[in-house]
GROMACS .gro file of N, CA and C in nm:
model
  462
    1MET      N    1  -1.331   2.411  -0.851
    1MET     CA    2  -1.370   2.269  -0.861
    1MET      C    3  -1.254   2.198  -0.941
    2ARG      N    4  -1.196   2.092  -0.912
    2ARG     CA    5  -1.106   2.035  -0.979
    2ARG      C    6  -1.158   1.935  -1.088
    3GLU      N    7  -1.079   1.904  -1.184
    3GLU     CA    8  -1.120   1.819  -1.298
    3GLU      C    9  -1.095   1.672  -1.261
    4ASN      N   10  -1.171   1.597  -1.298
    4ASN     CA   11  -1.171   1.445  -1.271
    4ASN      C   12  -1.144   1.365  -1.408
    5TYR      N   13  -1.046   1.300  -1.413
    5TYR     CA   14  -1.007   1.239  -1.549
    5TYR      C   15  -1.032   1.086  -1.536
    6SER      N   16  -1.065   1.038  -1.639
    6SER     CA   17  -1.088   0.893  -1.651
    6SER      C   18  -0.962   0.804  -1.631
    7ILE      N   19  -0.979   0.699  -1.558
    7ILE     CA   20  -0.863   0.603  -1.545
    7ILE      C   21  -0.916   0.465  -1.634
    8PRO      N   22  -0.827   0.433  -1.715
    8PRO     CA   23  -0.686   0.466  -1.743
    8PRO      C   24  -0.679   0.575  -1.841
    9ALA      N   25  -0.580   0.664  -1.820
    9ALA     CA   26  -0.566   0.781  -1.920
    9ALA      C   27  -0.510   0.722  -2.053
   10SER      N   28  -0.545   0.798  -2.159
   10SER     CA   29  -0.496   0.759  -2.296
   10SER      C   30  -0.384   0.820  -2.310
   11PHE      N   31  -0.259   0.763  -2.321
   11PHE     CA   32  -0.127   0.825  -2.342
   11PHE      C   33  -0.114   0.883  -2.474
   12LYS      N   34  -0.186   0.832  -2.576
   12LYS     CA   35  -0.190   0.888  -2.704
   12LYS      C   36  -0.255   1.016  -2.709
   13ARG      N   37  -0.355   1.034  -2.635
   13ARG     CA   38  -0.426   1.172  -2.623
   13ARG      C   39  -0.327   1.261  -2.544
   14LEU      N   40  -0.251   1.218  -2.454
   14LEU     CA   41  -0.155   1.302  -2.375
   14LEU      C   42  -0.056   1.360  -2.482
   15THR      N   43  -0.009   1.292  -2.575
   15THR     CA   44   0.101   1.316  -2.637
   15THR      C   45   0.055   1.381  -2.789
   16THR      N   46  -0.089   1.391  -2.802
   16THR     CA   47  -0.141   1.442  -2.934
   16THR      C   48  -0.156   1.595  -2.901
   17LYS      N   49  -0.112   1.681  -2.989
   17LYS     CA   50  -0.145   1.817  -2.982
   17LYS      C   51  -0.297   1.859  -3.002
   18GLY      N   52  -0.356   1.935  -2.902
   18GLY     CA   53  -0.487   1.968  -2.918
   18GLY      C   54  -0.593   1.854  -2.863
   19SER      N   55  -0.537   1.742  -2.827
   19SER     CA   56  -0.620   1.621  -2.767
   19SER      C   57  -0.648   1.657  -2.629
   20ARG      N   58  -0.770   1.622  -2.584
   20ARG     CA   59  -0.799   1.622  -2.440
   20ARG      C   60  -0.829   1.483  -2.386
   21LEU      N   61  -0.810   1.481  -2.258
   21LEU     CA   62  -0.828   1.355  -2.167
   21LEU      C   63  -0.980   1.344  -2.138
   22ASP      N   64  -1.040   1.225  -2.140
   22ASP     CA   65  -1.171   1.200  -2.084
   22ASP      C   66  -1.195   1.246  -1.956
   23LYS      N   67  -1.304   1.309  -1.929
   23LYS     CA   68  -1.338   1.356  -1.797
   23LYS      C   69  -1.454   1.270  -1.731
   24VAL      N   70  -1.472   1.260  -1.609
   24VAL     CA   71  -1.567   1.179  -1.560
   24VAL      C   72  -1.627   1.256  -1.448
   25SER      N   73  -1.740   1.226  -1.371
   25SER     CA   74  -1.797   1.283  -1.266
   25SER      C   75  -1.712   1.250  -1.132
   26LEU      N   76  -1.735   1.329  -1.047
   26LEU     CA   77  -1.669   1.312  -0.903
   26LEU      C   78  -1.689   1.164  -0.870
   27SER      N   79  -1.813   1.128  -0.862
   27SER     CA   80  -1.861   0.992  -0.819
   27SER      C   81  -1.774   0.874  -0.898
   28GLU      N   82  -1.782   0.909  -1.036
   28GLU     CA   83  -1.705   0.793  -1.098
   28GLU      C   84  -1.561   0.788  -1.096
   29SER      N   85  -1.512   0.920  -1.072
   29SER     CA   86  -1.359   0.926  -1.055
   29SER      C   87  -1.321   0.844  -0.922
   30VAL      N   88  -1.398   0.881  -0.816
   30VAL     CA   89  -1.384   0.798  -0.690
   30VAL      C   90  -1.383   0.647  -0.704
   31ARG      N   91  -1.502   0.611  -0.772
   31ARG     CA   92  -1.510   0.471  -0.800
   31ARG      C   93  -1.396   0.406  -0.865
   32GLN      N   94  -1.344   0.469  -0.971
   32GLN     CA   95  -1.232   0.421  -1.053
   32GLN      C   96  -1.099   0.417  -0.971
   33HIS      N   97  -1.089   0.519  -0.897
   33HIS     CA   98  -0.968   0.511  -0.801
   33HIS      C   99  -0.973   0.401  -0.696
   34ILE      N  100  -1.094   0.374  -0.634
   34ILE     CA  101  -1.124   0.268  -0.546
   34ILE      C  102  -1.086   0.137  -0.619
   35LEU      N  103  -1.131   0.125  -0.741
   35LEU     CA  104  -1.104   0.007  -0.808
   35LEU      C  105  -0.952  -0.024  -0.837
   36LEU      N  106  -0.885   0.096  -0.863
   36LEU     CA  107  -0.726   0.093  -0.857
   36LEU      C  108  -0.670   0.031  -0.743
   37ILE      N  109  -0.721   0.092  -0.630
   37ILE     CA  110  -0.676   0.030  -0.507
   37ILE      C  111  -0.693  -0.107  -0.484
   38LEU      N  112  -0.821  -0.158  -0.509
   38LEU     CA  113  -0.853  -0.289  -0.486
   38LEU      C  114  -0.772  -0.389  -0.569
   39VAL      N  115  -0.746  -0.356  -0.706
   39VAL     CA  116  -0.662  -0.447  -0.791
   39VAL      C  117  -0.525  -0.428  -0.787
   40SER      N  118  -0.468  -0.349  -0.712
   40SER     CA  119  -0.325  -0.315  -0.693
   40SER      C  120  -0.266  -0.403  -0.575
   41ARG      N  121  -0.149  -0.466  -0.602
   41ARG     CA  122  -0.084  -0.530  -0.488
   41ARG      C  123   0.011  -0.432  -0.422
   42TRP      N  124   0.010  -0.456  -0.283
   42TRP     CA  125   0.116  -0.395  -0.199
   42TRP      C  126   0.244  -0.420  -0.252
   43ASP      N  127   0.324  -0.304  -0.239
   43ASP     CA  128   0.464  -0.307  -0.275
   43ASP      C  129   0.491  -0.300  -0.431
   44HIS      N  130   0.387  -0.277  -0.510
   44HIS     CA  131   0.407  -0.261  -0.660
   44HIS      C  132   0.424  -0.127  -0.704
   45LEU      N  133   0.390  -0.021  -0.609
   45LEU     CA  134   0.407   0.121  -0.646
   45LEU      C  135   0.521   0.158  -0.573
   46ARG      N  136   0.639   0.201  -0.654
   46ARG     CA  137   0.763   0.243  -0.582
   46ARG      C  138   0.758   0.371  -0.500
   47ALA      N  139   0.652   0.459  -0.537
   47ALA     CA  140   0.652   0.574  -0.469
   47ALA      C  141   0.583   0.562  -0.334
   48ASP      N  142   0.504   0.443  -0.323
   48ASP     CA  143   0.432   0.416  -0.196
   48ASP      C  144   0.403   0.259  -0.187
   49PRO      N  145   0.479   0.189  -0.122
   49PRO     CA  146   0.469   0.044  -0.124
   49PRO      C  147   0.336   0.011  -0.044
   50ASN      N  148   0.281   0.088   0.036
   50ASN     CA  149   0.156   0.065   0.106
   50ASN      C  150   0.032   0.069   0.016
   51PHE      N  151   0.038   0.133  -0.100
   51PHE     CA  152  -0.084   0.147  -0.182
   51PHE      C  153  -0.121  -0.004  -0.239
   52GLY      N  154  -0.256  -0.011  -0.234
   52GLY     CA  155  -0.301  -0.139  -0.284
   52GLY      C  156  -0.400  -0.213  -0.189
   53SER      N  157  -0.420  -0.345  -0.199
   53SER     CA  158  -0.514  -0.403  -0.106
   53SER      C  159  -0.476  -0.536  -0.044
   54ALA      N  160  -0.538  -0.585   0.041
   54ALA     CA  161  -0.504  -0.712   0.106
   54ALA      C  162  -0.525  -0.832   0.040
   55PHE      N  163  -0.632  -0.821  -0.075
   55PHE     CA  164  -0.670  -0.939  -0.133
   55PHE      C  165  -0.571  -1.008  -0.207
   56TRP      N  166  -0.465  -0.949  -0.266
   56TRP     CA  167  -0.355  -1.025  -0.336
   56TRP      C  168  -0.269  -1.114  -0.255
   57GLU      N  169  -0.264  -1.072  -0.113
   57GLU     CA  170  -0.191  -1.157  -0.015
   57GLU      C  171  -0.264  -1.293  -0.010
   58HIS      N  172  -0.385  -1.311  -0.044
   58HIS     CA  173  -0.461  -1.427  -0.024
   58HIS      C  174  -0.524  -1.488  -0.155
   59ASP      N  175  -0.455  -1.456  -0.266
   59ASP     CA  176  -0.508  -1.512  -0.398
   59ASP      C  177  -0.537  -1.663  -0.395
   60PHE      N  178  -0.444  -1.730  -0.328
   60PHE     CA  179  -0.471  -1.886  -0.341
   60PHE      C  180  -0.533  -1.937  -0.225
   61ASP      N  181  -0.601  -1.855  -0.127
   61ASP     CA  182  -0.677  -1.917  -0.025
   61ASP      C  183  -0.814  -1.958  -0.074
   62SER      N  184  -0.869  -2.053  -0.014
   62SER     CA  185  -0.994  -2.101  -0.060
   62SER      C  186  -1.097  -2.007  -0.018
   63SER      N  187  -1.222  -2.019  -0.072
   63SER     CA  188  -1.336  -1.910  -0.059
   63SER      C  189  -1.370  -1.921   0.092
   64SER      N  190  -1.355  -2.038   0.156
   64SER     CA  191  -1.408  -2.047   0.301
   64SER      C  192  -1.290  -1.971   0.381
   65VAL      N  193  -1.163  -1.977   0.350
   65VAL     CA  194  -1.077  -1.910   0.425
   65VAL      C  195  -1.096  -1.751   0.418
   66LEU      N  196  -1.123  -1.719   0.285
   66LEU     CA  197  -1.151  -1.575   0.257
   66LEU      C  198  -1.274  -1.527   0.345
   67GLU      N  199  -1.383  -1.614   0.335
   67GLU     CA  200  -1.502  -1.576   0.413
   67GLU      C  201  -1.479  -1.562   0.562
   68SER      N  202  -1.386  -1.655   0.620
   68SER     CA  203  -1.358  -1.649   0.763
   68SER      C  204  -1.280  -1.534   0.796
   69LYS      N  205  -1.206  -1.479   0.705
   69LYS     CA  206  -1.123  -1.355   0.736
   69LYS      C  207  -1.197  -1.230   0.681
   70ARG      N  208  -1.319  -1.239   0.656
   70ARG     CA  209  -1.392  -1.119   0.600
   70ARG      C  210  -1.384  -0.999   0.672
   71HIS      N  211  -1.413  -0.994   0.805
   71HIS     CA  212  -1.408  -0.891   0.878
   71HIS      C  213  -1.272  -0.819   0.890
   72GLU      N  214  -1.172  -0.903   0.892
   72GLU     CA  215  -1.019  -0.848   0.893
   72GLU      C  216  -1.007  -0.776   0.751
   73PHE      N  217  -1.047  -0.837   0.643
   73PHE     CA  218  -1.025  -0.778   0.506
   73PHE      C  219  -1.112  -0.643   0.488
   74GLU      N  220  -1.239  -0.642   0.543
   74GLU     CA  221  -1.307  -0.524   0.543
   74GLU      C  222  -1.238  -0.414   0.612
   75LYS      N  223  -1.181  -0.438   0.734
   75LYS     CA  224  -1.107  -0.345   0.800
   75LYS      C  225  -0.981  -0.287   0.724
   76ASP      N  226  -0.908  -0.380   0.663
   76ASP     CA  227  -0.775  -0.349   0.590
   76ASP      C  228  -0.828  -0.268   0.457
   77ILE      N  229  -0.926  -0.314   0.402
   77ILE     CA  230  -0.965  -0.235   0.272
   77ILE      C  231  -1.015  -0.101   0.301
   78LYS      N  232  -1.096  -0.095   0.423
   78LYS     CA  233  -1.144   0.039   0.464
   78LYS      C  234  -1.019   0.140   0.486
   79GLU      N  235  -0.926   0.087   0.565
   79GLU     CA  236  -0.804   0.161   0.596
   79GLU      C  237  -0.741   0.217   0.466
   80SER      N  238  -0.716   0.128   0.364
   80SER     CA  239  -0.658   0.167   0.251
   80SER      C  240  -0.746   0.264   0.169
   81ILE      N  241  -0.872   0.255   0.161
   81ILE     CA  242  -0.952   0.359   0.098
   81ILE      C  243  -0.931   0.483   0.168
   82LEU      N  244  -0.947   0.474   0.307
   82LEU     CA  245  -0.947   0.599   0.373
   82LEU      C  246  -0.806   0.686   0.367
   83ARG      N  247  -0.698   0.605   0.347
   83ARG     CA  248  -0.569   0.667   0.319
   83ARG      C  249  -0.555   0.712   0.186
   84TYR      N  250  -0.607   0.646   0.082
   84TYR     CA  251  -0.570   0.691  -0.057
   84TYR      C  252  -0.693   0.759  -0.124
   85GLU      N  253  -0.794   0.748  -0.077
   85GLU     CA  254  -0.920   0.821  -0.144
   85GLU      C  255  -0.985   0.927  -0.049
   86THR      N  256  -0.923   1.040  -0.031
   86THR     CA  257  -0.944   1.139   0.055
   86THR      C  258  -1.076   1.219   0.020
   87ARG      N  259  -1.133   1.194  -0.105
   87ARG     CA  260  -1.264   1.265  -0.139
   87ARG      C  261  -1.367   1.201  -0.071
   88LEU      N  262  -1.360   1.090   0.006
   88LEU     CA  263  -1.470   1.034   0.081
   88LEU      C  264  -1.471   1.072   0.218
   89ASP      N  265  -1.577   1.106   0.287
   89ASP     CA  266  -1.582   1.144   0.430
   89ASP      C  267  -1.563   1.022   0.508
   90PRO      N  268  -1.456   1.027   0.590
   90PRO     CA  269  -1.407   0.908   0.664
   90PRO      C  270  -1.503   0.844   0.768
   91ASN      N  271  -1.602   0.948   0.816
   91ASN     CA  272  -1.694   0.909   0.908
   91ASN      C  273  -1.820   0.821   0.848
   92ASP      N  274  -1.834   0.832   0.726
   92ASP     CA  275  -1.958   0.762   0.657
   92ASP      C  276  -1.921   0.651   0.572
   93LEU      N  277  -1.781   0.601   0.563
   93LEU     CA  278  -1.746   0.502   0.490
   93LEU      C  279  -1.778   0.363   0.545
   94LYS      N  280  -1.855   0.283   0.463
   94LYS     CA  281  -1.901   0.132   0.489
   94LYS      C  282  -1.830   0.050   0.397
   95ILE      N  283  -1.773  -0.052   0.429
   95ILE     CA  284  -1.728  -0.162   0.346
   95ILE      C  285  -1.779  -0.294   0.380
   96ALA      N  286  -1.831  -0.375   0.279
   96ALA     CA  287  -1.878  -0.505   0.304
   96ALA      C  288  -1.856  -0.589   0.178
   97PHE      N  289  -1.820  -0.710   0.209
   97PHE     CA  290  -1.801  -0.801   0.085
   97PHE      C  291  -1.852  -0.939   0.115
   98LYS      N  292  -1.864  -1.016   0.008
   98LYS     CA  293  -1.918  -1.143   0.017
   98LYS      C  294  -1.830  -1.222  -0.076
   99VAL      N  295  -1.793  -1.349  -0.045
   99VAL     CA  296  -1.718  -1.442  -0.133
   99VAL      C  297  -1.812  -1.561  -0.186
  100TYR      N  298  -1.807  -1.566  -0.303
  100TYR     CA  299  -1.870  -1.665  -0.373
  100TYR      C  300  -1.771  -1.756  -0.442
  101GLY      N  301  -1.790  -1.890  -0.437
  101GLY     CA  302  -1.721  -1.985  -0.505
  101GLY      C  303  -1.786  -2.032  -0.637
  102SER      N  304  -1.713  -2.061  -0.745
  102SER     CA  305  -1.762  -2.091  -0.859
  102SER      C  306  -1.756  -2.246  -0.872
  103PRO      N  307  -1.844  -2.330  -0.845
  103PRO     CA  308  -1.827  -2.473  -0.837
  103PRO      C  309  -1.829  -2.530  -0.966
  104LEU      N  310  -1.741  -2.631  -0.981
  104LEU     CA  311  -1.733  -2.722  -1.108
  104LEU      C  312  -1.732  -2.857  -1.063
  105PRO      N  313  -1.821  -2.950  -1.138
  105PRO     CA  314  -1.828  -3.085  -1.093
  105PRO      C  315  -1.706  -3.159  -1.090
  106SER      N  316  -1.699  -3.252  -1.003
  106SER     CA  317  -1.564  -3.336  -0.999
  106SER      C  318  -1.605  -3.472  -1.078
  107SER      N  319  -1.508  -3.506  -1.149
  107SER     CA  320  -1.531  -3.634  -1.220
  107SER      C  321  -1.522  -3.764  -1.142
  108ARG      N  322  -1.469  -3.756  -1.011
  108ARG     CA  323  -1.446  -3.866  -0.938
  108ARG      C  324  -1.557  -3.881  -0.827
  109SER      N  325  -1.632  -3.779  -0.788
  109SER     CA  326  -1.735  -3.796  -0.713
  109SER      C  327  -1.849  -3.687  -0.740
  110LYS      N  328  -1.948  -3.683  -0.662
  110LYS     CA  329  -2.043  -3.580  -0.676
  110LYS      C  330  -2.023  -3.462  -0.619
  111LYS      N  331  -1.910  -3.439  -0.549
  111LYS     CA  332  -1.860  -3.319  -0.489
  111LYS      C  333  -1.839  -3.214  -0.587
  112MET      N  334  -1.854  -3.096  -0.542
  112MET     CA  335  -1.821  -2.977  -0.629
  112MET      C  336  -1.685  -2.909  -0.601
  113LEU      N  337  -1.596  -2.889  -0.686
  113LEU     CA  338  -1.482  -2.823  -0.675
  113LEU      C  339  -1.494  -2.674  -0.686
  114SER      N  340  -1.434  -2.580  -0.600
  114SER     CA  341  -1.448  -2.445  -0.613
  114SER      C  342  -1.311  -2.400  -0.669
  115LEU      N  343  -1.304  -2.360  -0.809
  115LEU     CA  344  -1.186  -2.332  -0.861
  115LEU      C  345  -1.169  -2.175  -0.886
  116LYS      N  346  -1.273  -2.112  -0.879
  116LYS     CA  347  -1.272  -1.966  -0.901
  116LYS      C  348  -1.344  -1.891  -0.793
  117LYS      N  349  -1.291  -1.801  -0.736
  117LYS     CA  350  -1.354  -1.709  -0.637
  117LYS      C  351  -1.401  -1.588  -0.684
  118ARG      N  352  -1.518  -1.533  -0.650
  118ARG     CA  353  -1.566  -1.402  -0.687
  118ARG      C  354  -1.606  -1.334  -0.563
  119ILE      N  355  -1.556  -1.211  -0.543
  119ILE     CA  356  -1.575  -1.131  -0.442
  119ILE      C  357  -1.640  -1.009  -0.476
  120GLU      N  358  -1.770  -0.988  -0.416
  120GLU     CA  359  -1.854  -0.871  -0.439
  120GLU      C  360  -1.819  -0.774  -0.321
  121MET      N  361  -1.781  -0.669  -0.370
  121MET     CA  362  -1.742  -0.566  -0.260
  121MET      C  363  -1.826  -0.441  -0.273
  122ARG      N  364  -1.895  -0.406  -0.169
  122ARG     CA  365  -1.982  -0.296  -0.162
  122ARG      C  366  -1.915  -0.175  -0.080
  123VAL      N  367  -1.905  -0.080  -0.135
  123VAL     CA  368  -1.849   0.053  -0.080
  123VAL      C  369  -1.952   0.158  -0.077
  124GLU      N  370  -1.980   0.217   0.040
  124GLU     CA  371  -2.076   0.314   0.044
  124GLU      C  372  -2.017   0.431   0.146
  125GLY      N  373  -2.074   0.563   0.117
  125GLY     CA  374  -2.009   0.660   0.196
  125GLY      C  375  -2.084   0.798   0.138
  126ARG      N  376  -2.009   0.901   0.165
  126ARG     CA  377  -2.065   1.040   0.138
  126ARG      C  378  -1.934   1.110   0.071
  127LEU      N  379  -1.962   1.179  -0.032
  127LEU     CA  380  -1.854   1.258  -0.105
  127LEU      C  381  -1.824   1.380  -0.024
  128ALA      N  382  -1.711   1.401   0.033
  128ALA     CA  383  -1.691   1.518   0.123
  128ALA      C  384  -1.698   1.649   0.048
  129GLU      N  385  -1.673   1.662  -0.082
  129GLU     CA  386  -1.685   1.784  -0.161
  129GLU      C  387  -1.813   1.836  -0.182
  130THR      N  388  -1.914   1.745  -0.211
  130THR     CA  389  -2.051   1.775  -0.247
  130THR      C  390  -2.158   1.738  -0.142
  131ASN      N  391  -2.107   1.647  -0.049
  131ASN     CA  392  -2.203   1.612   0.057
  131ASN      C  393  -2.304   1.500   0.000
  132LYS      N  394  -2.286   1.449  -0.121
  132LYS     CA  395  -2.383   1.355  -0.191
  132LYS      C  396  -2.344   1.220  -0.148
  133THR      N  397  -2.439   1.123  -0.146
  133THR     CA  398  -2.414   0.996  -0.112
  133THR      C  399  -2.347   0.913  -0.224
  134PHE      N  400  -2.244   0.853  -0.195
  134PHE     CA  401  -2.162   0.769  -0.277
  134PHE      C  402  -2.202   0.613  -0.257
  135LYS      N  403  -2.273   0.562  -0.363
  135LYS     CA  404  -2.309   0.417  -0.364
  135LYS      C  405  -2.293   0.360  -0.499
  136PRO      N  406  -2.175   0.340  -0.539
  136PRO     CA  407  -2.171   0.286  -0.674
  136PRO      C  408  -2.211   0.135  -0.675
  137PRO      N  409  -2.234   0.076  -0.794
  137PRO     CA  410  -2.254  -0.062  -0.814
  137PRO      C  411  -2.156  -0.136  -0.732
  138PRO      N  412  -2.178  -0.272  -0.695
  138PRO     CA  413  -2.060  -0.348  -0.621
  138PRO      C  414  -1.949  -0.374  -0.717
  139PHE      N  415  -1.831  -0.375  -0.655
  139PHE     CA  416  -1.718  -0.420  -0.734
  139PHE      C  417  -1.710  -0.565  -0.737
  140LEU      N  418  -1.682  -0.623  -0.846
  140LEU     CA  419  -1.664  -0.777  -0.861
  140LEU      C  420  -1.521  -0.803  -0.890
  141LEU      N  421  -1.468  -0.884  -0.806
  141LEU     CA  422  -1.338  -0.912  -0.819
  141LEU      C  423  -1.324  -1.077  -0.829
  142TYR      N  424  -1.240  -1.122  -0.927
  142TYR     CA  425  -1.237  -1.266  -0.944
  142TYR      C  426  -1.097  -1.300  -0.936
  143PHE      N  427  -1.088  -1.418  -0.848
  143PHE     CA  428  -0.955  -1.487  -0.813
  143PHE      C  429  -0.952  -1.619  -0.876
  144SER      N  430  -0.850  -1.660  -0.933
  144SER     CA  431  -0.861  -1.795  -1.001
  144SER      C  432  -0.722  -1.877  -0.966
  145PRO      N  433  -0.712  -1.928  -0.861
  145PRO     CA  434  -0.598  -2.008  -0.847
  145PRO      C  435  -0.608  -2.135  -0.943
  146VAL      N  436  -0.480  -2.184  -0.976
  146VAL     CA  437  -0.493  -2.303  -1.057
  146VAL      C  438  -0.520  -2.423  -0.982
  147ALA      N  439  -0.596  -2.509  -1.034
  147ALA     CA  440  -0.629  -2.638  -0.981
  147ALA      C  441  -0.645  -2.748  -1.074
  148ILE      N  442  -0.584  -2.855  -1.057
  148ILE     CA  443  -0.582  -2.977  -1.154
  148ILE      C  444  -0.642  -3.090  -1.079
  149GLU      N  445  -0.737  -3.162  -1.159
  149GLU     CA  446  -0.785  -3.292  -1.103
  149GLU      C  447  -0.744  -3.394  -1.221
  150SER      N  448  -0.680  -3.481  -1.176
  150SER     CA  449  -0.633  -3.604  -1.274
  150SER      C  450  -0.680  -3.726  -1.205
  151LYS      N  451  -0.705  -3.826  -1.303
  151LYS     CA  452  -0.735  -3.945  -1.262
  151LYS      C  453  -0.605  -4.030  -1.249
  152ALA      N  454  -0.581  -4.076  -1.125
  152ALA     CA  455  -0.465  -4.146  -1.092
  152ALA      C  456  -0.465  -4.282  -1.153
  153LYS      N  457  -0.350  -4.336  -1.212
  153LYS     CA  458  -0.337  -4.454  -1.269
  153LYS      C  459  -0.308  -4.559  -1.148
  154ARG      N  460  -0.383  -4.670  -1.159
  154ARG     CA  461  -0.379  -4.769  -1.050
  154ARG      C  462  -0.315  -4.905  -1.106
   0.00000   0.00000   0.00000
């Protein structure tokens, strides 16, 4: 049975004689690795430019655009997880997400502006090594494109 180390690793512990890295359960190790995939941009890992997720390509899209592309993203994320997290059984992996806007009141009207997006990502499956169900709490990702509202001088 292999060891599962916590992400991020403590580099101080790596360089201190007699020190040991924190270990986590198999399920927690898989969860941490999936989170690393989700928050990584494509082309930022020199060793493998395909490592990462599709979300960063759409950081400045509106919540409605993200929601309309939901099935496409779910497919892309599933492919990334299947490629880079081989400890999950590929036949049992399910991905689902929902996009929420964080509305703020507009000073010019009663309309609400959505300045921040929250994506709730659910990943479920089965751990191949133990045959146990993998169902961590949902991943919560926040995107926050800059938006400015100013009163025009007339």
